[in-house]
Short mmCIF file of C-alpha atoms (C1' of nucleotides) in Angstrom, two decimals:
data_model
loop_
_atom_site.label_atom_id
_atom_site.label_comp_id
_atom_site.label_asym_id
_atom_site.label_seq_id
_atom_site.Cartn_x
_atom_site.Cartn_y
_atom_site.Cartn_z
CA UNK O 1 -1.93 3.72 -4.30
CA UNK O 2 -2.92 0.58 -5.27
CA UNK O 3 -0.71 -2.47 -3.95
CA UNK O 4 -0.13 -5.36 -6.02
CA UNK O 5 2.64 -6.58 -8.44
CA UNK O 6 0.80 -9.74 -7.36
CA UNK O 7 -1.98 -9.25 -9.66
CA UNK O 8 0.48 -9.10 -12.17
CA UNK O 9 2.48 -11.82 -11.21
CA UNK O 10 -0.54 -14.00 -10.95
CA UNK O 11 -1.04 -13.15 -14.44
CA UNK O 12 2.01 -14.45 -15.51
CA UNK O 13 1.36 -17.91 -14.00
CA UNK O 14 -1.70 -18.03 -15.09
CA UNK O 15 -1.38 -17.50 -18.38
CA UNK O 16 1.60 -19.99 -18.07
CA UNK O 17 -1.35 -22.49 -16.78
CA UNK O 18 -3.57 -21.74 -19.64
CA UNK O 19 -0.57 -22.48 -22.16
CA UNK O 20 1.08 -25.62 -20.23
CA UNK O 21 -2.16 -28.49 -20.72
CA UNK O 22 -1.33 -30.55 -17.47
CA UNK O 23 -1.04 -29.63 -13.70
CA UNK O 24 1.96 -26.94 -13.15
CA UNK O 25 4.15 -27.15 -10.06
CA UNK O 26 4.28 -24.43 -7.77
CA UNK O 27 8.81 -24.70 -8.70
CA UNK O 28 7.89 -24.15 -12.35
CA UNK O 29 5.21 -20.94 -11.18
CA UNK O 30 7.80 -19.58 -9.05
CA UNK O 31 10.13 -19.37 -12.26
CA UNK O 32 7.60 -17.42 -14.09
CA UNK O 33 5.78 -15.56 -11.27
CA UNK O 34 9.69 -14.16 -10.23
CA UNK O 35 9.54 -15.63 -6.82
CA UNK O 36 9.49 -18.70 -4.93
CA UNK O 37 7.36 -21.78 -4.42
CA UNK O 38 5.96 -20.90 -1.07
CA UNK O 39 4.74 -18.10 -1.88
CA UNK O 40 3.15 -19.01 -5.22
CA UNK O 41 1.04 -21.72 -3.21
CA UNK O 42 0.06 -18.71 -0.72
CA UNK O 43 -1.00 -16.60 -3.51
CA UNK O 44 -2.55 -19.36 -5.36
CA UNK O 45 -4.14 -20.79 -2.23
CA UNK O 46 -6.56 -17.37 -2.71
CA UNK O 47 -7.59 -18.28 -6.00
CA UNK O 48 -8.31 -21.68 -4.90
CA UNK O 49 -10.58 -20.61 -2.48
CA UNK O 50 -12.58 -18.74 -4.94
CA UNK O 51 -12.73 -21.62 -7.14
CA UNK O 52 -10.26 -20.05 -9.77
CA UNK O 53 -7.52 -23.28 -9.99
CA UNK O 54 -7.37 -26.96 -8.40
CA UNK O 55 -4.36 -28.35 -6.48
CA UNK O 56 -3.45 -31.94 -6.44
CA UNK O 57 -0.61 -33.56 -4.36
CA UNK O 58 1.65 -35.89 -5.38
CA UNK O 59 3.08 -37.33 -8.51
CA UNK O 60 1.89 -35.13 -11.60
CA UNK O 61 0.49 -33.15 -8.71
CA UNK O 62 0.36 -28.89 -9.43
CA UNK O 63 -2.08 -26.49 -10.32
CA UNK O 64 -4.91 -26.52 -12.73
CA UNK O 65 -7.52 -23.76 -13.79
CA UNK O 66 -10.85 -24.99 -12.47
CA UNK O 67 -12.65 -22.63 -14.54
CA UNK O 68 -12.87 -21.86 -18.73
CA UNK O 69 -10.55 -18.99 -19.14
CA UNK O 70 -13.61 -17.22 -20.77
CA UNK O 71 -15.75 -17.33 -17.57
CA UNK O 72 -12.63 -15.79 -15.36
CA UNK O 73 -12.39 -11.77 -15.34
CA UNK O 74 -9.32 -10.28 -13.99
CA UNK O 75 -12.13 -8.78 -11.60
CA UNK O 76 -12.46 -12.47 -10.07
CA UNK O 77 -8.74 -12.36 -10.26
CA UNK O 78 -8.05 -9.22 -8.51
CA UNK O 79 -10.32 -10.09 -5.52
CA UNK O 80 -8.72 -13.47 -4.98
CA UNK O 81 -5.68 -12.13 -4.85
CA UNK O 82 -6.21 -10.71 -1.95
CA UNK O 83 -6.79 -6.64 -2.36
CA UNK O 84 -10.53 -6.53 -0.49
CA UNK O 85 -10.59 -3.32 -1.02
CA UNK O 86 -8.72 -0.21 -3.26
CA UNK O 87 -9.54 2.34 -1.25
CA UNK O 88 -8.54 2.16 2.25
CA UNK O 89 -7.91 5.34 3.63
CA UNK O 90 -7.32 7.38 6.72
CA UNK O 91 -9.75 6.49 9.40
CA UNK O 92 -6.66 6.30 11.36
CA UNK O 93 -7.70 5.88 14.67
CA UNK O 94 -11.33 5.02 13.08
CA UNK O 95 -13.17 7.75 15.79
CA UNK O 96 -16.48 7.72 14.28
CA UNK O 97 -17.12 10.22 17.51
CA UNK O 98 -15.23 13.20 15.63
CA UNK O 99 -16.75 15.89 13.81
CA UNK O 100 -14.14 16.67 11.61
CA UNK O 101 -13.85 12.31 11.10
CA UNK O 102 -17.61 12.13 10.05
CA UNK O 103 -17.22 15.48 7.69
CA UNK O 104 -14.27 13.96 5.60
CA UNK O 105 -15.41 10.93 5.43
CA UNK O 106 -18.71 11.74 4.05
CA UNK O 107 -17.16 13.19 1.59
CA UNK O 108 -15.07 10.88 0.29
CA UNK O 109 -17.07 7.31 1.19
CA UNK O 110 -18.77 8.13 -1.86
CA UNK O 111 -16.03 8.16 -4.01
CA UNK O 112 -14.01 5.48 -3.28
CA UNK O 113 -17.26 3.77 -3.57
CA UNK O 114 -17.30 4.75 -6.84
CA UNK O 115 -14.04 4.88 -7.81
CA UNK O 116 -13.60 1.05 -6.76
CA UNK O 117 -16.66 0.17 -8.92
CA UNK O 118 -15.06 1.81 -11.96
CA UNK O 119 -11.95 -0.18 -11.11
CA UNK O 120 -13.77 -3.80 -10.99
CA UNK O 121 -16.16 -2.65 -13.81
CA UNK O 122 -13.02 -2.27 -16.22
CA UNK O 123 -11.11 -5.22 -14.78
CA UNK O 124 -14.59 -7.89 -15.45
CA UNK O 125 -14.31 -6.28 -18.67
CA UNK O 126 -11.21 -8.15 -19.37
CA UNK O 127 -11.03 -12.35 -19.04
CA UNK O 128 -8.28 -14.21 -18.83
CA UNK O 129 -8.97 -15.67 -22.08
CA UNK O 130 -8.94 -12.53 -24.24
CA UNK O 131 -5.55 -11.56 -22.48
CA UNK O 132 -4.17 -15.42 -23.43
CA UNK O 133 -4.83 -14.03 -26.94
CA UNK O 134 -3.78 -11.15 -27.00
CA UNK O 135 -0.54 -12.66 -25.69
CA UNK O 136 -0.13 -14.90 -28.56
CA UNK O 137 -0.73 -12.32 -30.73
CA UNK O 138 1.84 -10.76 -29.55
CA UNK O 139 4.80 -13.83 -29.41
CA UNK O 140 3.27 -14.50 -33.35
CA UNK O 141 4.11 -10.69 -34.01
CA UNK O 142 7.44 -11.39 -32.39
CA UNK O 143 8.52 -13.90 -34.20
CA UNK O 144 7.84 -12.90 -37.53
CA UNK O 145 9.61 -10.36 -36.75
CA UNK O 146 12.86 -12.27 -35.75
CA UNK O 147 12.11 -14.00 -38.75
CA UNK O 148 12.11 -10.64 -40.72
CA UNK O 149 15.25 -10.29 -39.32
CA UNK O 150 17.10 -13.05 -40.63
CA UNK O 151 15.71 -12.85 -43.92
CA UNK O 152 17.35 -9.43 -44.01
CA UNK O 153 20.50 -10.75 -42.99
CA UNK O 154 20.16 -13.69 -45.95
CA UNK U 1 -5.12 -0.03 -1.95
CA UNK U 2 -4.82 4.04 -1.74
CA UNK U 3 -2.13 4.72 1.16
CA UNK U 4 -3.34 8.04 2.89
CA UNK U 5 -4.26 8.11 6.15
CA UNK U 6 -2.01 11.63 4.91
CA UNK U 7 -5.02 13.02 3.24
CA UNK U 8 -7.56 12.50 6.29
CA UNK U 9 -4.98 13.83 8.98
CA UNK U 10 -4.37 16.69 6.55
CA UNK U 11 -7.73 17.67 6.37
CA UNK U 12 -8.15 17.74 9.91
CA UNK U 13 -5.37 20.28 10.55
CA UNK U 14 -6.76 22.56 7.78
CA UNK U 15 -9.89 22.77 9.50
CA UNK U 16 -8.17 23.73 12.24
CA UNK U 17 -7.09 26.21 10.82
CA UNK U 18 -9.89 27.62 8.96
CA UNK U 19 -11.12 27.79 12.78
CA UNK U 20 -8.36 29.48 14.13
CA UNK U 21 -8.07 32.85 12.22
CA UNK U 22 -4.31 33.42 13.69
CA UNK U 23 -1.20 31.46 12.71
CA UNK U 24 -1.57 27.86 14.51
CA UNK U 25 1.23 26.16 15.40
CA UNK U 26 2.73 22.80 14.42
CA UNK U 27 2.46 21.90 18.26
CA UNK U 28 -0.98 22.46 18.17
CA UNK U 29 -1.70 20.88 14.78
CA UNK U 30 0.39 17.78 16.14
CA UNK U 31 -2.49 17.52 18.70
CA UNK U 32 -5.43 17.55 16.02
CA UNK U 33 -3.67 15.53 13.84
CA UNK U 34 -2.80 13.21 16.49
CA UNK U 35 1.19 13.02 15.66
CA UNK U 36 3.90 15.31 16.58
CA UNK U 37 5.22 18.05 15.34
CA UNK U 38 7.58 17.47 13.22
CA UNK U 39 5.70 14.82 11.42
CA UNK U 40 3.14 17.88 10.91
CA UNK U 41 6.30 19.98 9.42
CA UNK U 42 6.91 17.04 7.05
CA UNK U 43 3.46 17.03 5.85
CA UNK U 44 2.52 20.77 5.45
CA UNK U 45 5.84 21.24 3.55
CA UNK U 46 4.26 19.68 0.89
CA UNK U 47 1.12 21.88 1.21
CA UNK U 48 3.32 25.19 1.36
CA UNK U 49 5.01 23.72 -2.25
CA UNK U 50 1.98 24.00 -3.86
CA UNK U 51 1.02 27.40 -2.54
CA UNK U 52 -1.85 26.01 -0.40
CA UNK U 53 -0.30 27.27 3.23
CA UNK U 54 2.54 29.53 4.73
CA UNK U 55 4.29 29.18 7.27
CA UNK U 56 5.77 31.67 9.99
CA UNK U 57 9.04 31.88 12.58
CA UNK U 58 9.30 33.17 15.73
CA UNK U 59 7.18 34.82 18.04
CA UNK U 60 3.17 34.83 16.50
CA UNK U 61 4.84 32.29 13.74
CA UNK U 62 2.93 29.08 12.67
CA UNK U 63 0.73 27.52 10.29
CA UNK U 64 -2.07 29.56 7.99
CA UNK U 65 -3.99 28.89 4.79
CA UNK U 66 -2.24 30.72 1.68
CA UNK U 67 -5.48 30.81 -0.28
CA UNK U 68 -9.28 30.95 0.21
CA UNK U 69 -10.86 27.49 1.27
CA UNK U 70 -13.38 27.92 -1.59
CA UNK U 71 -10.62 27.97 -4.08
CA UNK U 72 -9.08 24.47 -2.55
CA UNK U 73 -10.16 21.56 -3.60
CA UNK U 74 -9.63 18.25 -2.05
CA UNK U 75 -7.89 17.47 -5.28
CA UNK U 76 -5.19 20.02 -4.66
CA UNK U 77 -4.48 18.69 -1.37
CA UNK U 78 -4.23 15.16 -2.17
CA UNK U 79 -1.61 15.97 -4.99
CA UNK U 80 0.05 18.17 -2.44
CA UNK U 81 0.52 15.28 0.42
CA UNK U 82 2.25 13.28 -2.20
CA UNK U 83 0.75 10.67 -3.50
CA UNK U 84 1.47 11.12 -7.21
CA UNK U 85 -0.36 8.39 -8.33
CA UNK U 86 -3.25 6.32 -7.06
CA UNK U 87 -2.90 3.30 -9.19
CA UNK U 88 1.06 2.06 -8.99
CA UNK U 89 0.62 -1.85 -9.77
CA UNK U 90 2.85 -4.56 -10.70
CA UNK U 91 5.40 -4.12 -12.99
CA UNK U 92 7.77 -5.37 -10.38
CA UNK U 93 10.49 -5.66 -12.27
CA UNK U 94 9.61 -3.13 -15.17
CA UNK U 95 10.41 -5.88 -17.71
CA UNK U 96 9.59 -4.09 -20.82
CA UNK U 97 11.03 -6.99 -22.82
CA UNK U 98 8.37 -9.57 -21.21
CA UNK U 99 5.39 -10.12 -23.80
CA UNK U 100 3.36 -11.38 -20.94
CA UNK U 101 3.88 -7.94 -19.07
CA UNK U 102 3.33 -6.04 -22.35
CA UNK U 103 0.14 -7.82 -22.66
CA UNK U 104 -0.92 -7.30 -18.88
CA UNK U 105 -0.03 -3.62 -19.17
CA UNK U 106 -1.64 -2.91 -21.88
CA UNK U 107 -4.87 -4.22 -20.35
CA UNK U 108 -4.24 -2.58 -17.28
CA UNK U 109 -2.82 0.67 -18.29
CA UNK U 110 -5.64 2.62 -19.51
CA UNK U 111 -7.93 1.28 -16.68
CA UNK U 112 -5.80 3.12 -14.05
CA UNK U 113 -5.63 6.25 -15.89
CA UNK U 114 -9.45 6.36 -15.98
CA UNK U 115 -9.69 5.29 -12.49
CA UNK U 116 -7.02 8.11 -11.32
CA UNK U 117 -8.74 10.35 -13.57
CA UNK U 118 -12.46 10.12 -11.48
CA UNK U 119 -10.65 10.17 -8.03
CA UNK U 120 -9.43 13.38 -8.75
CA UNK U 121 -12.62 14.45 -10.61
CA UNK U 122 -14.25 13.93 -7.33
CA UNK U 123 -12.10 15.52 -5.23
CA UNK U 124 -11.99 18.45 -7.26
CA UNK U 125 -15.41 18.67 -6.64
CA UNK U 126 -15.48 19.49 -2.88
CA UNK U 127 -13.77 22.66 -1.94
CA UNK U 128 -12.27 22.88 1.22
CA UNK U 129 -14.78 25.36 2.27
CA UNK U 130 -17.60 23.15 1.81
CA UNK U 131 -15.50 20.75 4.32
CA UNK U 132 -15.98 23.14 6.59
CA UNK U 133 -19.33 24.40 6.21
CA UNK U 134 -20.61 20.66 6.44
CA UNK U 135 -18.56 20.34 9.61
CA UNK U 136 -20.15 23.29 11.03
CA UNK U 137 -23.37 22.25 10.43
CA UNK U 138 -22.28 18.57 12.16
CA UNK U 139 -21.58 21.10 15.19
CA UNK U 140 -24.57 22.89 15.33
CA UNK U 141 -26.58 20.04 15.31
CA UNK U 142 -24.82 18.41 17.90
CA UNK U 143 -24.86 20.70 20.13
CA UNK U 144 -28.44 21.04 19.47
CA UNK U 145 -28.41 17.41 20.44
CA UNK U 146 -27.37 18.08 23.99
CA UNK U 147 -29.36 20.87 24.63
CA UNK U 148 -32.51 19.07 23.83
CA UNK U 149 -30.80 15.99 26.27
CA UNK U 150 -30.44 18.65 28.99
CA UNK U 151 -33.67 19.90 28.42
CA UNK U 152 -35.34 16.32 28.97
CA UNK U 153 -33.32 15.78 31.90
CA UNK U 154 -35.22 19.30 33.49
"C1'" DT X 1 19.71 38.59 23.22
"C1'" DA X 2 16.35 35.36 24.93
"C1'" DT X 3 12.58 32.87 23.31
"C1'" DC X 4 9.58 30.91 20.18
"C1'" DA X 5 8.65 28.60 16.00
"C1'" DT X 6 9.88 26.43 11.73
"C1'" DG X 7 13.47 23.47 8.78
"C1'" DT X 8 15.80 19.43 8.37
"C1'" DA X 9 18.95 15.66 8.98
"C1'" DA X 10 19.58 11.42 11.20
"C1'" DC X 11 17.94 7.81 13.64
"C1'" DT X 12 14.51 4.67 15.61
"C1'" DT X 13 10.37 2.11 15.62
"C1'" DC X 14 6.45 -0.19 13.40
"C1'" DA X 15 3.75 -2.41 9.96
"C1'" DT X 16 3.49 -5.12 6.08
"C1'" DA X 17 4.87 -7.66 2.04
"C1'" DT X 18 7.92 -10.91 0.62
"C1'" DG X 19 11.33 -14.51 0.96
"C1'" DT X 20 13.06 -18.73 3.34
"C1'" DT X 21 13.46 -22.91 6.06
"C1'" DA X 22 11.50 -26.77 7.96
"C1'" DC X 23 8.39 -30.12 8.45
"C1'" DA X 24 3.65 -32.30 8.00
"C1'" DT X 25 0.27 -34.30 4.81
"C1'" DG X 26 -1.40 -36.70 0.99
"C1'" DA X 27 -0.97 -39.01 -3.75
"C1'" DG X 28 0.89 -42.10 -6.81
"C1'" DC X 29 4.46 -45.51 -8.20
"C1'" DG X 30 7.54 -49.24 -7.86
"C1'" DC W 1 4.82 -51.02 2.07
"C1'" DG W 2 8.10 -47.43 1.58
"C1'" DC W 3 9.95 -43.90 -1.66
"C1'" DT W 4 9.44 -39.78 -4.04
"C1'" DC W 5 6.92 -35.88 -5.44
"C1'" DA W 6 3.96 -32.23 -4.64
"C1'" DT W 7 1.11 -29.29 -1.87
"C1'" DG W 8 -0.03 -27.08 3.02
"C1'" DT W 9 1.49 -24.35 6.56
"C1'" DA W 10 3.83 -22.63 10.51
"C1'" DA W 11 7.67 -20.10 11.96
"C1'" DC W 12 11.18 -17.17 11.13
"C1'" DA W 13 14.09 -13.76 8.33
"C1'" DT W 14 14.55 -9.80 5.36
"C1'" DA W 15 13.27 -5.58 2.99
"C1'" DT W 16 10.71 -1.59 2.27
"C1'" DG W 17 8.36 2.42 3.50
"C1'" DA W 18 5.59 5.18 6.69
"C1'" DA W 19 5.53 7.32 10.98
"C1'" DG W 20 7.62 8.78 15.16
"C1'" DT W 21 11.66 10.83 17.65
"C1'" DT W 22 15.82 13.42 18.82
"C1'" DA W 23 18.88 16.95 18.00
"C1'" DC W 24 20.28 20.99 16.30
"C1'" DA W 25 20.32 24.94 12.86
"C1'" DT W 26 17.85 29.04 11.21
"C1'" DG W 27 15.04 32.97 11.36
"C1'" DA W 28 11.63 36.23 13.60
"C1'" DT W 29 10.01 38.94 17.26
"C1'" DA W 30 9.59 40.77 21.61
#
DNA sequence: TATCATGTAACTTCATATGTTACATGAGCG
DNA sequence: CGCTCATGTAACATATGAAGTTACATGATA
């Protein structure tokens, strides 16, 4: 199983970066990420380090993207976040002397392998700005039809 | 990340008992699994759901295969330890409502399926009786391996 | 009926992700 | 300069889930 609601979460902020025009605190993240301050700066702290979004201190401190949302893939996304790799299995005790250790994992190496380049394939497929769009395509949607909605009741 | 170190352990135990040719015992299992019995219990239950092992009471009682190891796939036993899905991300609060979420779902959703979908295309590739083959061929050639040391040493 | 083995509930770790508190650091503003 | 705002981070608390453990019931076989 694959971990994170923090890839989604980080989402959420980020796109509320992309929409916001000046730095955003980590109090006003927490709001939208669902959680708290602290832990938006350690989350964020990983996309910093991968050159995703600035922090500045102080007064009209926050966080900034440090990249065009066109250039940033949820792929760049997903591995700042944290999740090194999907596929982490077994290799319990990690006895590379066993028999039966060195069968399975043969066997399976491969595919995670594989499985985790289909995953980051699809995901650098995506960038943040094409999901910023297709987010306001979906608020316009919504509020025409609210709007529908009161012309109905007029 | 993909939890099981289930699906390794498993596969040790059902090499076992390929091996074995009489009932085995969760006691015994424990040991190859390197757990304890009722931990191994737990486990196979879910295997003897699916119709993949039986179990035995009593006197001569224990663990055996329910079905030839060429017609078990890796597949099969993965779905049978439990994990029902690989991919189980975000939607920590399964906020429907959210437009943000709708947008990051959408995005997201059809990516997992795909990446479930080869997983289990791979592991349905590899019978368990191919596990075992390659493991016995692992054996051989070790033991090969020490002859020719013990030769030397003469 | 004594023993062996599974079946299962209940409880106890143990690991990890997440949340929280507290305080240090640095940036701007009066 | 000192005040406030914001991040940076350590230390601790809580929650969740997997794995391990104990205890006892059930069924099979000798």
């Amino acid at each position: 199983m694959i971990r994170d609601s923090r890839l989604s979460s980080v989402l959420h902020g980020l796109l509320h970066m992309i929409g916001a025009g000046e730095p955003v605190t980590s109090e006003q993240l927490a709001q939208a990420m669902a959680t708290n301050p602290v832990v938006v700066r350690r989350v964020m702290a990983g996309l910093r380090e991968q050159g995703l979004v600035r922090s500045e201190k102080g007064h009209g401190g926050g966080w900034t993207l440090a990249r065009d949302p066109a250039d940033i893939t949820l792929a760049d996304i997903y591995r700042a976040v944290g999740t090194p790799t999907i596929v982490a299995m077994g290799h319990r005790s990690e006895n590379p002397g066993c028999l039966v250790e060195q069968a399975v994992n043969d066997a399976l190496s491969g595919t995670f392998r594989e499985v985790e380049a289909l995953f980051l394939k699809r995901l650098g497929a995506v960038t943040l700005d094409a999901l910023a769009k297709d987010f306001k395509r979906r608020l316009a949607k919504h509020k025409q039809s609210l709007e529908d909605q009161i012309h109905a009741i007029k």
